[in-house]
């Protein structure tokens, strides 16, 4: 990726290459019921930030590798993220009608199809990740390690576990540590996966993988708190969703627990700690990761 | 596996070793919300026939390999099968209260938890399958090929696609070919995966893999038709479910389309064709596969 791009241009360019790859991520020649293909693509191409893929690609580059190598795995993590949103929006879960300014999957295709579209995306994520081994420079051992890590961090111990903890803890939380624990799995684990997968593909050593993991949990939590802050202070147009939804749903958030100002300070501190975690691990190009951390903190959408 | 066992003893012994492995399939030291672990295990250990694992193990043995090698992948396919039942039973799908004589997952744990337990099982299946590479005799390339095949045959083109086609086609089907197409994906693909994964683990050549695939689709369809027949002629106690449920739900079945007698003849013919498909592919021990095909045709549960 061109190093003269500023961080916003960099994000845009990386997201665009992921977008292009996502569009062809289900082989055209595969015989699939039309409605299923449509329902899957409706949510997969609904204009997400592509944060996880961009972080993955930046991690590969931090090690001096080619970001494009990561595209299959970047698409896989975006599929996992997308399926989790589809299932999360279902009437039995958060019962949301809109996401990113568009009707949610079940509002367009019905509940049964939304459940199955989510299942299809989750399953297809592993097919897509496995394609990374078609690249000459990625040995089967590495592809397998990535798949194992994805299933661990997205599964019962990881993201799904976080979803369950969130659901069970709703309204009953009183401590910051409990909230941190939920965010760690619900949001953090998939961000950490993205960074570590990028690390593995870039040939990171053990110290660098640990540094990427720390960086990931720090900026993952900062990201989540920033989301909570924007739900109070943000612009509906930029966000593509209604503000004050957390308060309406009586969700326990960081601003609710410690106030808006302290939440802002925590975002800054976490971002700083994240950058420190990767500062001395010998990355050849850590700039993009640092810039991304700063950018996420300053975002208003 | 001891060759002196008759087929019923063989199935019982194989299923028992899968059962034991399934019980410890989520590491005890993993921190997971208790209710999620409970909900997952409730359905995973609800006393299924373990047909897919048994077929996989028999395929390994047909090639002269050790059935135990297949245990991680056998557990994985059972997890995929189980998640599909949990989601299939949901109110938005078939809305079933009982399965195998027990309350369905959402009746015990609620809809949201049932959706998430299914997602957890589906994700964890890939973690479990990846563990097969810990065995010295299974190189990473082979493990990766199995994972790719599992995601292909369980995903949008495979089992999930079959579920969607079934849902969209409900009541509107008139042709046997349409019904065959649905069964091919909804039931056949996972059975074929099981046999071919066993083949790969046993070191099958290309001809043997093709033979296992043919065998799988033939006996898979026979299995499904037999299910439809038993729904009319079966004993509720042995089946663990009410009979005539297909008629009540106005489902288009084989007996509905071509009658009971013609359905029975079709089961016999498919079983015979299945056995022929593997007859001359050079398996050292095809007996168990043949016995299983016959057994499935004669079963009354």
XYZ file of C-alpha atoms in Angstrom:
602
model
C 0.000 0.000 0.000
C 1.270 3.467 -0.915
C 2.974 5.013 2.120
C 2.196 8.597 1.111
C -1.530 8.149 1.738
C -2.843 9.786 4.887
C -4.714 7.553 7.315
C -8.184 8.338 5.960
C -7.076 7.608 2.398
C -5.351 4.465 3.635
C -8.512 3.186 5.343
C -10.554 3.995 2.256
C -8.172 2.171 -0.072
C -7.885 -0.903 2.165
C -11.634 -1.081 2.724
C -12.196 -0.789 -1.032
C -9.992 -3.777 -1.808
C -11.799 -5.817 0.872
C -15.139 -4.709 -0.555
C -14.152 -5.903 -4.019
C -13.009 -9.267 -2.646
C -16.214 -9.680 -0.592
C -18.317 -9.195 -3.709
C -16.797 -12.290 -5.286
C -16.386 -14.251 -2.068
C -19.110 -16.764 -2.916
C -18.120 -18.403 -6.227
C -20.591 -17.433 -8.953
C -20.722 -20.972 -10.304
C -21.951 -22.350 -6.969
C -25.588 -23.364 -7.103
C -27.235 -21.564 -4.202
C -30.871 -20.530 -3.748
C -31.103 -16.960 -5.112
C -32.767 -15.563 -2.007
C -30.024 -16.946 0.215
C -27.289 -15.408 -1.918
C -29.175 -12.126 -1.918
C -29.794 -12.134 1.852
C -26.134 -12.919 2.567
C -24.860 -10.209 0.230
C -27.394 -7.661 1.497
C -25.739 -7.624 4.912
C -22.186 -8.368 3.814
C -22.159 -5.341 1.514
C -24.147 -2.997 3.762
C -21.299 -0.515 4.077
C -19.480 -1.409 7.268
C -16.286 0.352 8.303
C -14.234 -2.808 7.553
C -12.280 -2.031 10.697
C -11.141 -5.603 11.332
C -9.857 -6.214 7.775
C -8.049 -2.863 7.757
C -6.331 -3.672 11.072
C -5.332 -7.098 9.734
C -3.807 -5.603 6.611
C -1.985 -2.941 8.621
C -0.530 -5.687 10.843
C 0.856 -7.521 7.807
C 2.412 -4.251 6.618
C 3.832 -3.512 10.053
C 5.957 -6.599 9.509
C 6.973 -5.588 6.009
C 4.581 -8.004 4.282
C 2.099 -7.511 1.439
C -1.370 -6.531 2.724
C -3.069 -8.356 -0.176
C -1.898 -11.706 1.205
C -4.420 -11.238 4.005
C -7.493 -10.658 1.814
C -9.081 -14.133 2.212
C -8.716 -14.002 5.999
C -9.820 -10.351 6.047
C -13.015 -11.352 4.232
C -13.493 -14.246 6.650
C -13.407 -12.029 9.724
C -15.820 -9.597 8.092
C -18.206 -12.520 7.425
C -18.047 -13.537 11.086
C -18.652 -9.947 12.160
C -21.591 -9.636 9.744
C -23.268 -12.891 10.809
C -23.024 -11.782 14.452
C -24.822 -8.534 13.593
C -27.591 -10.357 11.685
C -28.251 -12.736 14.589
C -27.866 -9.941 17.156
C -30.581 -7.892 15.426
C -33.153 -10.735 15.501
C -36.416 -10.220 17.418
C -35.358 -12.832 20.000
C -32.136 -10.874 20.594
C -31.921 -7.037 20.325
C -34.935 -6.747 18.012
C -33.536 -3.957 15.844
C -35.238 -2.706 12.688
C -32.353 -0.657 11.336
C -28.606 -0.982 11.086
C -26.329 1.529 9.373
C -29.435 3.315 8.115
C -30.758 0.216 6.322
C -33.440 -2.248 7.323
C -32.006 -5.191 9.222
C -31.751 -8.558 7.494
C -34.844 -10.115 9.085
C -36.921 -7.028 8.314
C -36.224 -7.590 4.616
C -35.988 -11.390 4.336
C -37.876 -12.656 7.382
C -36.600 -14.270 10.539
C -36.011 -17.784 9.210
C -33.951 -16.543 6.277
C -31.971 -14.192 8.521
C -31.056 -17.069 10.833
C -29.957 -19.166 7.851
C -28.108 -16.283 6.159
C -26.142 -15.860 9.391
C -25.405 -19.581 9.533
C -24.298 -19.496 5.883
C -21.928 -16.574 6.502
C -20.437 -18.148 9.609
C -19.787 -21.417 7.788
C -18.506 -19.738 4.650
C -16.036 -17.679 6.683
C -14.016 -20.834 7.265
C -14.095 -21.769 3.594
C -12.904 -18.270 2.734
C -10.128 -18.284 5.348
C -8.906 -21.656 4.064
C -8.380 -20.100 0.609
C -5.408 -18.182 1.995
C -3.376 -21.381 1.584
C -3.706 -21.063 -2.216
C -1.116 -18.301 -1.935
C 2.343 -19.704 -2.521
C 3.822 -17.898 0.465
C 1.356 -19.295 3.028
C 2.136 -22.869 4.149
C -0.756 -25.106 5.283
C 0.459 -24.997 8.910
C 0.010 -21.238 8.986
C -3.460 -21.348 7.400
C -4.495 -24.009 9.899
C -3.175 -21.982 12.852
C -5.242 -19.017 11.662
C -8.400 -21.112 11.327
C -7.916 -22.569 14.785
C -7.446 -19.091 16.243
C -10.526 -17.779 14.430
C -12.751 -20.554 15.773
C -11.357 -20.053 19.279
C -11.808 -16.277 19.369
C -15.193 -16.256 17.597
C -16.664 -19.268 19.430
C -18.029 -20.151 22.900
C -14.926 -18.851 24.698
C -14.671 -15.764 22.490
C -17.240 -13.606 20.727
C -20.279 -15.862 21.240
C -19.368 -16.194 24.915
C -19.224 -12.395 25.100
C -22.657 -12.100 23.505
C -24.086 -14.500 26.062
C -22.412 -12.685 28.974
C -23.771 -9.396 27.655
C -27.278 -10.822 27.387
C -27.184 -12.380 30.858
C -25.669 -9.267 32.435
C -28.012 -6.715 30.884
C -29.022 -4.050 33.384
C -27.518 -5.987 36.279
C -23.935 -4.787 35.900
C -22.463 -2.422 38.437
C -18.728 -2.808 38.057
C -16.382 -1.550 35.388
C -14.495 -4.863 35.461
C -17.637 -6.779 34.492
C -18.223 -4.440 31.566
C -14.564 -4.743 30.529
C -14.891 -8.534 30.550
C -17.910 -8.455 28.254
C -16.285 -6.003 25.830
C -13.098 -8.057 25.863
C -14.905 -10.997 24.316
C -17.792 -9.363 22.458
C -15.619 -6.854 20.570
C -12.013 -7.411 21.596
C -11.541 -11.022 20.570
C -12.311 -10.499 16.881
C -10.100 -7.395 16.749
C -7.288 -9.340 18.393
C -7.835 -12.187 15.943
C -7.515 -9.747 13.035
C -4.240 -8.330 14.310
C -2.702 -11.687 15.199
C -3.778 -13.273 11.911
C -2.070 -10.364 10.144
C 0.924 -11.028 12.350
C 1.059 -14.717 11.475
C 0.753 -13.924 7.763
C 3.512 -11.322 8.057
C 5.798 -13.788 9.814
C 5.657 -12.265 13.324
C 7.727 -13.782 16.122
C 6.205 -14.728 19.498
C 7.010 -11.341 21.068
C 5.380 -9.502 18.187
C 2.239 -11.665 18.396
C 1.949 -10.868 22.103
C 2.411 -7.170 21.362
C -0.343 -7.293 18.703
C -2.638 -9.052 21.178
C -2.103 -6.341 23.815
C -2.523 -3.599 21.251
C -5.752 -5.261 20.098
C -7.403 -5.540 23.502
C -6.486 -1.945 24.359
C -7.782 -0.356 21.173
C -10.722 -2.778 21.077
C -11.925 -1.529 24.434
C -11.206 2.072 23.454
C -13.290 1.492 20.317
C -16.216 0.175 22.330
C -16.142 3.038 24.830
C -15.948 5.523 21.960
C -19.054 3.846 20.526
C -20.859 4.383 23.817
C -19.734 8.026 23.911
C -20.915 8.635 20.347
C -24.281 7.162 21.239
C -24.672 10.184 23.534
C -22.787 12.951 21.747
C -22.819 11.830 18.110
C -24.556 13.089 14.975
C -27.335 10.737 13.804
C -26.564 11.366 10.163
C -22.891 10.492 10.491
C -23.610 7.496 12.698
C -26.373 6.093 10.494
C -28.415 5.258 13.598
C -30.397 6.970 16.332
C -28.493 8.400 19.271
C -29.397 7.792 22.913
C -30.419 4.246 22.028
C -28.346 2.843 24.909
C -30.245 4.969 27.417
C -33.593 4.009 25.893
C -32.636 0.326 26.107
C -31.306 0.901 29.633
C -27.966 -0.533 28.628
C -25.121 -0.328 31.099
C -22.354 1.617 29.336
C -19.103 3.274 30.257
C -20.570 6.805 30.351
C -23.400 5.451 32.534
C -20.919 3.898 34.966
C -18.177 6.530 35.166
C -19.482 9.580 33.295
C -18.687 11.121 29.919
C -15.468 12.927 30.833
C -13.880 9.950 32.583
C -14.905 7.769 29.611
C -13.108 10.123 27.249
C -9.978 10.036 29.379
C -10.136 6.235 29.429
C -10.277 6.099 25.624
C -7.177 8.294 25.453
C -5.311 6.249 28.039
C -6.173 2.914 26.371
C -5.078 4.248 22.985
C -1.766 5.372 24.463
C -1.250 2.003 26.166
C -2.046 0.226 22.917
C 0.577 2.203 21.038
C 3.118 1.559 23.769
C 2.488 -2.181 23.549
C 3.784 -2.300 19.980
C 6.457 0.371 20.361
C 9.433 -1.815 21.155
C 8.568 -5.158 19.508
C 10.683 -4.527 16.434
C 8.013 -3.851 13.795
C 9.487 -2.374 10.633
C 6.422 -0.239 9.910
C 4.279 0.306 13.017
C 3.115 3.742 11.748
C -0.173 2.563 10.248
C -1.177 0.718 13.405
C -0.398 3.817 15.478
C -2.285 6.061 13.077
C -5.267 3.690 13.129
C -5.325 3.735 16.930
C -5.371 7.554 16.917
C -7.928 7.701 14.158
C -10.336 5.372 15.962
C -10.145 7.579 19.050
C -10.932 10.734 17.097
C -13.673 9.327 14.859
C -17.138 10.848 14.993
C -19.047 8.021 13.251
C -12.354 -51.812 16.036
C -12.903 -55.480 16.785
C -13.994 -57.240 13.583
C -15.999 -59.923 15.387
C -18.672 -57.422 16.505
C -21.958 -57.592 14.645
C -23.176 -54.374 13.076
C -25.356 -53.315 16.003
C -22.538 -53.855 18.461
C -20.202 -52.028 16.097
C -22.486 -48.994 15.910
C -22.918 -48.995 19.682
C -19.164 -49.170 20.299
C -18.314 -46.460 17.756
C -21.090 -44.176 18.993
C -19.882 -44.675 22.575
C -16.353 -43.546 21.755
C -17.740 -40.472 19.961
C -19.990 -39.767 22.946
C -17.035 -39.856 25.302
C -15.049 -37.508 23.077
C -17.989 -35.108 22.724
C -18.265 -34.809 26.511
C -14.782 -33.337 26.699
C -14.919 -31.469 23.400
C -15.026 -28.027 25.033
C -11.891 -27.731 27.193
C -12.844 -27.583 30.886
C -10.363 -24.807 31.556
C -12.023 -22.487 29.023
C -13.932 -19.682 30.705
C -17.410 -19.826 29.218
C -20.717 -18.613 30.693
C -22.190 -21.617 32.534
C -25.568 -21.388 30.811
C -23.948 -21.424 27.378
C -21.900 -24.500 28.200
C -25.020 -26.162 29.576
C -27.193 -25.255 26.575
C -24.567 -26.500 24.135
C -24.080 -29.791 25.975
C -27.821 -30.293 26.444
C -28.299 -30.718 22.705
C -24.915 -32.219 21.885
C -25.478 -35.078 24.334
C -29.207 -35.569 23.671
C -28.753 -39.125 22.430
C -28.482 -38.894 18.679
C -27.720 -41.932 16.532
C -24.217 -40.575 15.745
C -24.744 -41.824 12.215
C -22.303 -39.413 10.576
C -19.414 -40.144 12.980
C -20.005 -43.899 12.669
C -19.913 -43.663 8.863
C -16.719 -41.610 9.033
C -15.020 -44.155 11.265
C -16.159 -47.026 9.056
C -14.676 -45.242 6.021
C -11.285 -44.952 7.743
C -11.436 -48.661 8.553
C -12.482 -49.532 5.006
C -9.049 -48.235 4.011
C -7.265 -50.179 6.728
C -6.790 -47.121 9.003
C -7.455 -46.605 12.709
C -10.993 -45.329 13.355
C -9.812 -43.330 16.395
C -7.814 -41.003 14.135
C -11.134 -39.589 12.962
C -12.542 -38.711 16.396
C -11.920 -34.919 16.275
C -13.521 -34.646 12.825
C -16.319 -37.039 13.847
C -17.134 -34.747 16.775
C -17.001 -31.733 14.457
C -19.601 -33.139 12.065
C -21.838 -34.061 14.990
C -21.583 -30.459 16.245
C -22.614 -29.148 12.840
C -25.508 -31.605 12.726
C -26.588 -30.620 16.254
C -26.468 -26.858 15.629
C -28.604 -27.350 12.509
C -31.237 -29.158 14.582
C -31.253 -26.438 17.273
C -31.765 -23.686 14.701
C -34.233 -25.790 12.718
C -36.431 -26.254 15.790
C -36.692 -22.497 16.499
C -40.135 -20.836 16.421
C -39.175 -18.886 13.285
C -38.295 -22.171 11.556
C -40.111 -25.483 12.283
C -41.265 -24.404 15.759
C -40.815 -27.806 17.399
C -41.220 -28.360 21.149
C -39.706 -31.837 21.283
C -36.820 -33.671 19.697
C -35.811 -37.241 20.495
C -38.349 -37.199 23.305
C -36.746 -34.211 25.038
C -37.713 -30.546 25.060
C -35.985 -28.626 22.265
C -33.166 -26.267 23.149
C -35.185 -23.039 22.968
C -37.963 -24.552 25.085
C -35.433 -25.044 27.883
C -33.058 -22.090 27.439
C -35.096 -19.556 25.483
C -34.799 -18.433 21.884
C -31.844 -16.076 22.236
C -29.733 -18.666 24.016
C -30.700 -21.360 21.489
C -29.560 -19.148 18.611
C -26.265 -18.473 20.371
C -25.770 -22.115 21.417
C -26.155 -23.052 17.741
C -23.661 -20.380 16.705
C -21.242 -21.601 19.372
C -21.503 -25.211 18.176
C -21.057 -24.264 14.544
C -17.958 -22.210 15.313
C -16.529 -24.770 17.712
C -16.904 -27.507 15.094
C -14.043 -25.940 13.163
C -11.868 -25.686 16.249
C -12.562 -29.333 16.974
C -11.852 -30.456 13.402
C -8.549 -28.553 13.432
C -7.419 -30.635 16.428
C -7.062 -33.639 14.101
C -3.722 -32.167 13.033
C -2.337 -32.820 16.540
C -2.176 -36.468 15.519
C 1.247 -37.305 14.200
C -0.120 -39.165 11.185
C -2.254 -36.266 9.890
C -0.289 -33.575 8.015
C -1.580 -29.978 8.032
C -2.505 -30.195 4.319
C -4.918 -33.037 5.053
C -6.502 -31.278 8.026
C -6.930 -28.150 5.933
C -8.518 -30.085 3.055
C -11.017 -31.569 5.518
C -11.892 -28.161 6.962
C -12.378 -26.700 3.501
C -14.647 -29.599 2.535
C -16.653 -29.269 5.760
C -17.288 -25.564 5.193
C -18.241 -26.212 1.568
C -20.663 -29.059 2.279
C -22.193 -27.488 5.414
C -22.420 -23.942 4.037
C -24.512 -21.924 1.530
C -23.911 -24.415 -1.284
C -24.404 -27.422 0.977
C -26.534 -28.076 4.044
C -27.645 -24.476 4.685
C -28.569 -24.128 1.008
C -30.641 -27.302 1.356
C -32.414 -25.900 4.405
C -33.293 -22.760 2.483
C -34.485 -24.717 -0.560
C -36.614 -26.873 1.731
C -38.139 -23.834 3.381
C -38.839 -22.065 0.089
C -40.230 -25.205 -1.509
C -42.532 -26.238 1.314
C -45.850 -27.484 0.002
C -45.116 -26.295 -3.517
C -43.115 -29.316 -4.677
C -44.574 -31.678 -7.199
C -41.615 -33.465 -8.689
C -39.418 -36.183 -7.283
C -36.327 -34.476 -8.723
C -36.994 -31.329 -6.702
C -37.326 -33.386 -3.543
C -34.135 -35.304 -4.399
C -32.286 -32.013 -4.819
C -33.352 -30.776 -1.395
C -32.441 -34.054 0.317
C -29.106 -34.111 -1.510
C -28.033 -30.944 0.240
C -30.066 -30.985 3.432
C -29.062 -34.519 4.443
C -26.730 -35.883 1.788
C -23.930 -33.327 1.904
C -23.049 -33.903 5.561
C -23.149 -37.681 5.109
C -20.900 -37.381 2.069
C -18.562 -35.115 4.025
C -18.323 -37.739 6.767
C -17.429 -40.505 4.345
C -14.925 -38.455 2.345
C -13.264 -37.054 5.476
C -12.859 -40.655 6.649
C -11.446 -41.419 3.217
C -8.918 -38.580 3.371
C -7.837 -39.635 6.871
C -7.485 -43.233 5.707
C -5.382 -42.180 2.724
C -7.956 -42.838 -0.044
C -6.999 -42.308 -3.669
C -9.129 -40.178 -6.031
C -11.157 -43.159 -7.252
C -11.944 -44.214 -3.699
C -13.019 -40.697 -2.747
C -15.403 -40.604 -5.711
C -16.748 -44.025 -4.720
C -17.344 -42.818 -1.151
C -19.131 -39.749 -2.474
C -21.474 -41.858 -4.615
C -22.076 -44.282 -1.784
C -22.850 -41.318 0.487
C -25.441 -39.659 -1.730
C -27.177 -42.997 -2.381
C -27.466 -44.080 1.239
C -28.121 -40.484 2.327
C -31.205 -40.344 0.148
C -32.238 -43.846 1.232
C -31.893 -42.701 4.846
C -34.139 -39.703 4.266
C -36.827 -41.713 2.487
C -36.713 -44.302 5.267
C -37.279 -41.435 7.721
C -40.363 -40.393 5.768
C -41.623 -43.988 5.721
C -41.109 -44.378 9.466
C -43.053 -41.183 10.042
C -46.055 -43.112 8.691
C -45.425 -46.701 9.780
C -43.123 -46.292 12.796
C -43.545 -46.861 16.522
C -43.632 -43.581 18.481
C -41.744 -45.080 21.401
C -38.877 -46.328 19.264
C -38.758 -43.119 17.224
C -38.861 -40.793 20.226
C -41.268 -38.511 18.344
C -44.879 -38.419 17.155
C -45.711 -40.185 13.926
C -47.692 -38.640 11.074
C -46.049 -35.296 11.802
C -45.202 -34.843 8.115
C -48.847 -35.156 7.146
C -49.929 -32.761 9.887
C -47.359 -30.237 8.698
C -48.405 -30.879 5.086
C -44.827 -31.717 4.178
C -44.145 -33.069 0.738
C -42.466 -36.451 1.260
C -41.537 -39.457 -0.829
C -44.537 -41.535 0.325
C -46.766 -38.555 -0.450
C -45.356 -38.253 -3.976
C -44.974 -41.892 -5.043
C -46.680 -43.957 -2.321
C -45.402 -46.190 0.464
C -44.603 -49.285 -1.583
C -42.687 -47.447 -4.295
C -40.818 -45.566 -1.564
C -39.735 -48.834 0.027
C -38.512 -50.169 -3.303
C -36.569 -46.939 -3.858
C -34.813 -47.334 -0.498
C -33.797 -50.872 -1.476
C -32.586 -49.799 -4.894
C -30.568 -46.853 -3.552
C -28.971 -49.065 -0.923
C -27.983 -51.573 -3.577
C -26.559 -48.829 -5.822
C -24.626 -47.432 -2.878
C -23.018 -50.765 -2.160
C -22.171 -51.231 -5.836
C -20.451 -47.834 -5.920
C -17.822 -48.986 -3.433
C -17.622 -52.600 -4.626
C -14.717 -52.296 -7.030
C -12.704 -49.335 -5.708
C -10.149 -51.479 -3.908
C -11.152 -50.966 -0.276
C -9.457 -53.496 1.994
C -12.404 -53.673 4.411
C -15.648 -52.459 2.796
C -17.741 -54.831 4.957
C -18.678 -52.302 7.644
C -19.834 -49.758 5.077
C -21.971 -52.399 3.376
C -23.390 -53.589 6.683
C -24.180 -50.007 7.688
C -26.027 -49.432 4.405
C -28.144 -52.544 5.011
C -28.691 -51.673 8.643
C -29.940 -48.172 7.848
C -32.455 -49.607 5.396
C -33.818 -52.062 7.955
C -33.906 -49.742 10.954
C -37.190 -49.066 12.690
C -36.165 -45.987 14.707
